[in-house]
């Protein structure tokens, strides 16, 4: 390697060789050596990883990320799937990004409601190809697939991808034709906070699910992000009748956001908020809600810290304003 820096043409040549090798070599031999003894060679599948170049002038290793567009075209050919020109264009733009994408990450915006450019909406078959390509793109940390033509079939491919992926931090599947089985697939592929956010996103437009039990999730944050997302969902959902949020670590912010949502929701009749961290001051939000809400029939506040003052707030609302609540549970 010469002492001067690697120029741009050299990088392009090596990237070309990398992609040629990835397309044409199925297996490589990997020799392992221990204590100066060569062991038997083992077959190892070629991983679609980036290569590293040493820049002697700056004395550091530069990583050349995989070419998403070329991998996409090759995968379309391998799977005998037609190219989606909108997806291809987005991946081309991503390839033009600067080197910071390796550390900061990027979000691929493939929303089907983009009015600035011609859009070919993403189908289940397109997602199968895209998921295969993104398995090697560790710098892709966000994926926006709103307003497309995805069904439970496409969600199956996405769920498989999520089980194998450890770098994706943002996924938006709103306004697709995803049903109950698709929601279950995503939920099973995710864990804790991610799972609840995904479920809330799907339920925003879902008109089939009437009741859902989200009790006792494994949460690793005290920011009540999941409760806020569920509240946003309730503002738009018009079919959910029963919602269980037991042991959600719900506190003041969560109660306030849920109440704000229920002013607009006209379908929810059973709300379970038992075993949370709701205090007497938080109950004021519920008291004000019950003065106007004419939909809720059952409200479970069991095992919270309501105390006598909280009970007074609720009793005033029920005695003077509310005529629809049939059961109020707390102790």
GROMACS .gro file of C-alpha atoms in nm:
model
  331
    1UNK     CA    1   0.000   0.000   0.000
    2UNK     CA    2   0.152   0.335  -0.099
    3UNK     CA    3   0.216   0.591   0.167
    4UNK     CA    4  -0.030   0.846   0.030
    5UNK     CA    5  -0.406   0.838   0.096
    6UNK     CA    6  -0.639   0.612  -0.098
    7UNK     CA    7  -0.801   0.815  -0.372
    8UNK     CA    8  -1.166   0.804  -0.471
    9UNK     CA    9  -1.112   0.593  -0.783
   10UNK     CA   10  -0.940   0.326  -0.579
   11UNK     CA   11  -1.233   0.309  -0.341
   12UNK     CA   12  -1.478   0.266  -0.629
   13UNK     CA   13  -1.268  -0.014  -0.778
   14UNK     CA   14  -1.256  -0.201  -0.452
   15UNK     CA   15  -1.631  -0.155  -0.400
   16UNK     CA   16  -1.686  -0.301  -0.747
   17UNK     CA   17  -1.471  -0.602  -0.664
   18UNK     CA   18  -1.656  -0.646  -0.336
   19UNK     CA   19  -1.996  -0.660  -0.507
   20UNK     CA   20  -1.868  -0.888  -0.783
   21UNK     CA   21  -1.733  -1.125  -0.521
   22UNK     CA   22  -2.056  -1.111  -0.321
   23UNK     CA   23  -2.264  -1.194  -0.629
   24UNK     CA   24  -2.045  -1.475  -0.760
   25UNK     CA   25  -1.897  -1.648  -0.459
   26UNK     CA   26  -2.135  -1.861  -0.256
   27UNK     CA   27  -1.895  -2.006  -0.003
   28UNK     CA   28  -1.545  -1.949   0.119
   29UNK     CA   29  -1.304  -2.157   0.315
   30UNK     CA   30  -1.213  -2.027   0.654
   31UNK     CA   31  -0.895  -2.158   0.813
   32UNK     CA   32  -0.873  -2.147   1.189
   33UNK     CA   33  -0.540  -2.166   1.360
   34UNK     CA   34  -0.464  -2.234   1.724
   35UNK     CA   35  -0.133  -2.310   1.890
   36UNK     CA   36   0.037  -2.310   1.549
   37UNK     CA   37  -0.172  -2.609   1.435
   38UNK     CA   38  -0.393  -2.570   1.126
   39UNK     CA   39  -0.733  -2.719   1.190
   40UNK     CA   40  -0.964  -2.860   0.924
   41UNK     CA   41  -1.111  -2.593   0.697
   42UNK     CA   42  -1.477  -2.515   0.750
   43UNK     CA   43  -1.733  -2.378   0.504
   44UNK     CA   44  -1.871  -2.037   0.590
   45UNK     CA   45  -2.134  -1.844   0.394
   46UNK     CA   46  -2.013  -1.514   0.254
   47UNK     CA   47  -2.165  -1.237   0.468
   48UNK     CA   48  -2.271  -0.919   0.286
   49UNK     CA   49  -2.050  -0.700   0.500
   50UNK     CA   50  -1.863  -0.382   0.427
   51UNK     CA   51  -1.489  -0.389   0.361
   52UNK     CA   52  -1.226  -0.178   0.532
   53UNK     CA   53  -0.951   0.028   0.369
   54UNK     CA   54  -0.644   0.157   0.545
   55UNK     CA   55  -0.568   0.523   0.486
   56UNK     CA   56  -0.198   0.559   0.569
   57UNK     CA   57  -0.210   0.939   0.559
   58UNK     CA   58  -0.478   0.967   0.827
   59UNK     CA   59  -0.372   0.647   1.005
   60UNK     CA   60  -0.720   0.504   1.043
   61UNK     CA   61  -0.949   0.243   0.893
   62UNK     CA   62  -1.223   0.364   0.659
   63UNK     CA   63  -1.535   0.151   0.618
   64UNK     CA   64  -1.696   0.127   0.276
   65UNK     CA   65  -2.066   0.051   0.332
   66UNK     CA   66  -2.243  -0.191   0.100
   67UNK     CA   67  -2.408  -0.045  -0.210
   68UNK     CA   68  -2.779  -0.076  -0.130
   69UNK     CA   69  -2.898  -0.007  -0.484
   70UNK     CA   70  -2.677  -0.271  -0.643
   71UNK     CA   71  -2.771  -0.525  -0.377
   72UNK     CA   72  -3.137  -0.445  -0.436
   73UNK     CA   73  -3.113  -0.501  -0.812
   74UNK     CA   74  -2.925  -0.827  -0.759
   75UNK     CA   75  -3.176  -0.951  -0.500
   76UNK     CA   76  -3.466  -0.870  -0.734
   77UNK     CA   77  -3.295  -1.084  -0.995
   78UNK     CA   78  -3.226  -1.367  -0.750
   79UNK     CA   79  -3.587  -1.374  -0.628
   80UNK     CA   80  -3.731  -1.320  -0.979
   81UNK     CA   81  -3.911  -1.009  -0.859
   82UNK     CA   82  -3.966  -0.694  -1.069
   83UNK     CA   83  -3.787  -0.381  -0.958
   84UNK     CA   84  -3.986  -0.120  -0.770
   85UNK     CA   85  -3.850   0.204  -0.918
   86UNK     CA   86  -3.945   0.413  -0.616
   87UNK     CA   87  -3.759   0.181  -0.377
   88UNK     CA   88  -3.461   0.174  -0.613
   89UNK     CA   89  -3.449   0.554  -0.623
   90UNK     CA   90  -3.461   0.582  -0.243
   91UNK     CA   91  -3.175   0.334  -0.210
   92UNK     CA   92  -2.973   0.523  -0.471
   93UNK     CA   93  -3.013   0.842  -0.271
   94UNK     CA   94  -2.908   0.660   0.045
   95UNK     CA   95  -2.590   0.541  -0.128
   96UNK     CA   96  -2.495   0.905  -0.201
   97UNK     CA   97  -2.489   0.991   0.168
   98UNK     CA   98  -2.169   1.095   0.342
   99UNK     CA   99  -1.960   0.875   0.568
  100UNK     CA  100  -2.145   0.993   0.880
  101UNK     CA  101  -2.424   0.750   0.805
  102UNK     CA  102  -2.202   0.473   0.937
  103UNK     CA  103  -2.208   0.623   1.285
  104UNK     CA  104  -2.528   0.830   1.292
  105UNK     CA  105  -2.748   0.593   1.093
  106UNK     CA  106  -3.010   0.681   0.831
  107UNK     CA  107  -3.385   0.640   0.787
  108UNK     CA  108  -3.516   0.510   0.455
  109UNK     CA  109  -3.831   0.710   0.375
  110UNK     CA  110  -4.040   0.489   0.146
  111UNK     CA  111  -4.381   0.628   0.241
  112UNK     CA  112  -4.643   0.581  -0.029
  113UNK     CA  113  -4.792   0.928   0.016
  114UNK     CA  114  -4.485   1.117  -0.103
  115UNK     CA  115  -4.615   1.382  -0.342
  116UNK     CA  116  -4.279   1.533  -0.433
  117UNK     CA  117  -4.169   1.242  -0.652
  118UNK     CA  118  -4.345   0.971  -0.855
  119UNK     CA  119  -4.438   0.688  -0.618
  120UNK     CA  120  -4.481   0.319  -0.689
  121UNK     CA  121  -4.637   0.191  -0.369
  122UNK     CA  122  -4.460  -0.092  -0.192
  123UNK     CA  123  -4.618  -0.438  -0.208
  124UNK     CA  124  -4.565  -0.757  -0.008
  125UNK     CA  125  -4.321  -0.882  -0.274
  126UNK     CA  126  -4.122  -0.557  -0.256
  127UNK     CA  127  -4.087  -0.595   0.122
  128UNK     CA  128  -3.947  -0.944   0.078
  129UNK     CA  129  -3.668  -0.804  -0.141
  130UNK     CA  130  -3.611  -0.501   0.081
  131UNK     CA  131  -3.586  -0.709   0.398
  132UNK     CA  132  -3.324  -0.931   0.234
  133UNK     CA  133  -3.116  -0.628   0.135
  134UNK     CA  134  -3.139  -0.452   0.473
  135UNK     CA  135  -3.014  -0.754   0.666
  136UNK     CA  136  -2.660  -0.639   0.585
  137UNK     CA  137  -2.718  -0.262   0.617
  138UNK     CA  138  -2.634  -0.199   0.981
  139UNK     CA  139  -2.633   0.178   0.921
  140UNK     CA  140  -3.006   0.176   0.835
  141UNK     CA  141  -3.168   0.255   1.170
  142UNK     CA  142  -3.511   0.372   1.049
  143UNK     CA  143  -3.767   0.249   0.796
  144UNK     CA  144  -4.079   0.446   0.698
  145UNK     CA  145  -4.331   0.232   0.504
  146UNK     CA  146  -4.649   0.429   0.567
  147UNK     CA  147  -4.930   0.450   0.310
  148UNK     CA  148  -4.831   0.147   0.107
  149UNK     CA  149  -5.002  -0.176   0.000
  150UNK     CA  150  -4.869  -0.409   0.268
  151UNK     CA  151  -5.080  -0.694   0.403
  152UNK     CA  152  -5.019  -0.965   0.661
  153UNK     CA  153  -4.814  -1.150   0.396
  154UNK     CA  154  -4.563  -0.865   0.374
  155UNK     CA  155  -4.561  -0.824   0.751
  156UNK     CA  156  -4.444  -1.186   0.777
  157UNK     CA  157  -4.128  -1.094   0.585
  158UNK     CA  158  -4.083  -0.785   0.801
  159UNK     CA  159  -4.126  -0.984   1.122
  160UNK     CA  160  -3.857  -1.231   1.014
  161UNK     CA  161  -3.627  -0.938   0.938
  162UNK     CA  162  -3.693  -0.781   1.280
  163UNK     CA  163  -3.607  -1.105   1.459
  164UNK     CA  164  -3.265  -1.107   1.294
  165UNK     CA  165  -3.199  -0.732   1.300
  166UNK     CA  166  -3.044  -0.555   1.600
  167UNK     CA  167  -2.991  -0.202   1.462
  168UNK     CA  168  -3.336  -0.083   1.348
  169UNK     CA  169  -3.473   0.176   1.593
  170UNK     CA  170  -3.770   0.320   1.401
  171UNK     CA  171  -4.035   0.139   1.197
  172UNK     CA  172  -4.356   0.300   1.071
  173UNK     CA  173  -4.625   0.075   0.915
  174UNK     CA  174  -4.923   0.305   0.953
  175UNK     CA  175  -5.198   0.316   0.689
  176UNK     CA  176  -5.133  -0.027   0.540
  177UNK     CA  177  -5.381  -0.314   0.510
  178UNK     CA  178  -5.245  -0.501   0.813
  179UNK     CA  179  -5.485  -0.718   1.010
  180UNK     CA  180  -5.484  -0.896   1.344
  181UNK     CA  181  -5.248  -1.177   1.241
  182UNK     CA  182  -5.000  -0.923   1.105
  183UNK     CA  183  -5.009  -0.730   1.430
  184UNK     CA  184  -4.939  -1.052   1.620
  185UNK     CA  185  -4.642  -1.129   1.395
  186UNK     CA  186  -4.487  -0.788   1.462
  187UNK     CA  187  -4.557  -0.816   1.833
  188UNK     CA  188  -4.389  -1.156   1.853
  189UNK     CA  189  -4.084  -1.024   1.666
  190UNK     CA  190  -4.037  -0.731   1.902
  191UNK     CA  191  -3.999  -0.699   2.276
  192UNK     CA  192  -4.117  -0.459   2.548
  193UNK     CA  193  -4.138  -0.094   2.443
  194UNK     CA  194  -4.089  -0.167   2.072
  195UNK     CA  195  -4.369  -0.421   2.076
  196UNK     CA  196  -4.621  -0.187   2.238
  197UNK     CA  197  -4.537   0.101   2.007
  198UNK     CA  198  -4.579  -0.127   1.706
  199UNK     CA  199  -4.916  -0.251   1.831
  200UNK     CA  200  -5.035   0.105   1.897
  201UNK     CA  201  -4.929   0.206   1.546
  202UNK     CA  202  -5.122  -0.080   1.386
  203UNK     CA  203  -5.434  -0.023   1.597
  204UNK     CA  204  -5.451   0.340   1.483
  205UNK     CA  205  -5.637   0.238   1.168
  206UNK     CA  206  -5.738  -0.119   1.253
  207UNK     CA  207  -6.117  -0.170   1.256
  208UNK     CA  208  -6.127  -0.539   1.344
  209UNK     CA  209  -5.982  -0.565   1.695
  210UNK     CA  210  -6.246  -0.506   1.961
  211UNK     CA  211  -6.049  -0.593   2.276
  212UNK     CA  212  -5.680  -0.613   2.358
  213UNK     CA  213  -5.489  -0.712   2.670
  214UNK     CA  214  -5.153  -0.537   2.708
  215UNK     CA  215  -5.105  -0.620   3.074
  216UNK     CA  216  -4.765  -0.639   3.240
  217UNK     CA  217  -4.523  -0.554   2.956
  218UNK     CA  218  -4.147  -0.566   3.008
  219UNK     CA  219  -4.062  -0.195   3.007
  220UNK     CA  220  -3.711  -0.058   3.053
  221UNK     CA  221  -3.796   0.311   3.056
  222UNK     CA  222  -3.978   0.540   3.300
  223UNK     CA  223  -4.071   0.794   3.030
  224UNK     CA  224  -4.423   0.652   2.970
  225UNK     CA  225  -4.359   0.653   2.596
  226UNK     CA  226  -4.578   0.347   2.541
  227UNK     CA  227  -4.874   0.501   2.726
  228UNK     CA  228  -4.841   0.819   2.520
  229UNK     CA  229  -4.843   0.615   2.197
  230UNK     CA  230  -5.147   0.417   2.311
  231UNK     CA  231  -5.324   0.746   2.388
  232UNK     CA  232  -5.250   0.874   2.037
  233UNK     CA  233  -5.394   0.552   1.899
  234UNK     CA  234  -5.716   0.599   2.097
  235UNK     CA  235  -5.772   0.938   1.935
  236UNK     CA  236  -5.801   0.771   1.593
  237UNK     CA  237  -5.929   0.420   1.668
  238UNK     CA  238  -6.305   0.386   1.638
  239UNK     CA  239  -6.355   0.015   1.702
  240UNK     CA  240  -6.168  -0.080   2.021
  241UNK     CA  241  -6.415  -0.151   2.302
  242UNK     CA  242  -6.195  -0.303   2.573
  243UNK     CA  243  -5.839  -0.207   2.671
  244UNK     CA  244  -5.631  -0.358   2.952
  245UNK     CA  245  -5.324  -0.162   3.070
  246UNK     CA  246  -5.255  -0.330   3.403
  247UNK     CA  247  -4.901  -0.291   3.543
  248UNK     CA  248  -4.788  -0.038   3.284
  249UNK     CA  249  -4.608   0.192   3.527
  250UNK     CA  250  -4.862   0.463   3.437
  251UNK     CA  251  -4.815   0.788   3.626
  252UNK     CA  252  -4.935   1.147   3.595
  253UNK     CA  253  -4.830   1.208   3.233
  254UNK     CA  254  -4.978   0.882   3.115
  255UNK     CA  255  -5.312   0.943   3.286
  256UNK     CA  256  -5.332   1.295   3.145
  257UNK     CA  257  -5.264   1.179   2.788
  258UNK     CA  258  -5.511   0.892   2.812
  259UNK     CA  259  -5.781   1.127   2.936
  260UNK     CA  260  -5.709   1.376   2.657
  261UNK     CA  261  -5.753   1.094   2.405
  262UNK     CA  262  -6.076   0.968   2.558
  263UNK     CA  263  -6.242   1.307   2.512
  264UNK     CA  264  -6.226   1.227   2.139
  265UNK     CA  265  -6.280   0.849   2.154
  266UNK     CA  266  -6.640   0.729   2.126
  267UNK     CA  267  -6.596   0.350   2.128
  268UNK     CA  268  -6.402   0.244   2.440
  269UNK     CA  269  -6.631   0.104   2.710
  270UNK     CA  270  -6.392  -0.090   2.936
  271UNK     CA  271  -6.062   0.062   3.055
  272UNK     CA  272  -5.840  -0.131   3.294
  273UNK     CA  273  -5.575   0.085   3.467
  274UNK     CA  274  -5.524  -0.139   3.769
  275UNK     CA  275  -5.188  -0.190   3.943
  276UNK     CA  276  -5.026   0.131   3.818
  277UNK     CA  277  -4.881   0.437   3.992
  278UNK     CA  278  -5.184   0.662   3.970
  279UNK     CA  279  -5.212   0.898   4.268
  280UNK     CA  280  -5.494   1.107   4.412
  281UNK     CA  281  -5.376   1.410   4.215
  282UNK     CA  282  -5.375   1.211   3.890
  283UNK     CA  283  -5.735   1.107   3.952
  284UNK     CA  284  -5.840   1.470   3.892
  285UNK     CA  285  -5.785   1.409   3.519
  286UNK     CA  286  -6.015   1.106   3.534
  287UNK     CA  287  -6.274   1.301   3.735
  288UNK     CA  288  -6.289   1.575   3.473
  289UNK     CA  289  -6.310   1.313   3.197
  290UNK     CA  290  -6.603   1.135   3.360
  291UNK     CA  291  -6.797   1.462   3.374
  292UNK     CA  292  -6.810   1.463   2.993
  293UNK     CA  293  -6.747   1.107   2.872
  294UNK     CA  294  -7.065   0.919   2.786
  295UNK     CA  295  -6.902   0.600   2.658
  296UNK     CA  296  -6.704   0.436   2.940
  297UNK     CA  297  -6.899   0.174   3.132
  298UNK     CA  298  -6.624   0.005   3.334
  299UNK     CA  299  -6.319   0.176   3.487
  300UNK     CA  300  -6.077  -0.038   3.689
  301UNK     CA  301  -5.842   0.161   3.915
  302UNK     CA  302  -5.769  -0.120   4.159
  303UNK     CA  303  -5.431  -0.120   4.339
  304UNK     CA  304  -5.341   0.243   4.273
  305UNK     CA  305  -5.270   0.520   4.525
  306UNK     CA  306  -5.601   0.701   4.498
  307UNK     CA  307  -5.666   0.756   4.871
  308UNK     CA  308  -5.974   0.933   5.012
  309UNK     CA  309  -5.921   1.257   4.820
  310UNK     CA  310  -5.909   1.071   4.490
  311UNK     CA  311  -6.227   0.885   4.576
  312UNK     CA  312  -6.398   1.219   4.643
  313UNK     CA  313  -6.298   1.356   4.301
  314UNK     CA  314  -6.450   1.051   4.132
  315UNK     CA  315  -6.766   1.043   4.341
  316UNK     CA  316  -6.842   1.409   4.265
  317UNK     CA  317  -6.813   1.344   3.892
  318UNK     CA  318  -7.037   1.038   3.911
  319UNK     CA  319  -7.298   1.192   4.136
  320UNK     CA  320  -7.346   1.516   3.946
  321UNK     CA  321  -7.253   1.453   3.583
  322UNK     CA  322  -7.195   1.094   3.467
  323UNK     CA  323  -7.485   0.858   3.396
  324UNK     CA  324  -7.317   0.589   3.186
  325UNK     CA  325  -7.045   0.438   3.408
  326UNK     CA  326  -7.173   0.108   3.545
  327UNK     CA  327  -6.871  -0.015   3.740
  328UNK     CA  328  -6.585   0.167   3.915
  329UNK     CA  329  -6.326  -0.055   4.080
  330UNK     CA  330  -6.069   0.073   4.329
  331UNK     CA  331  -5.942   0.010   4.677
   0.00000   0.00000   0.00000
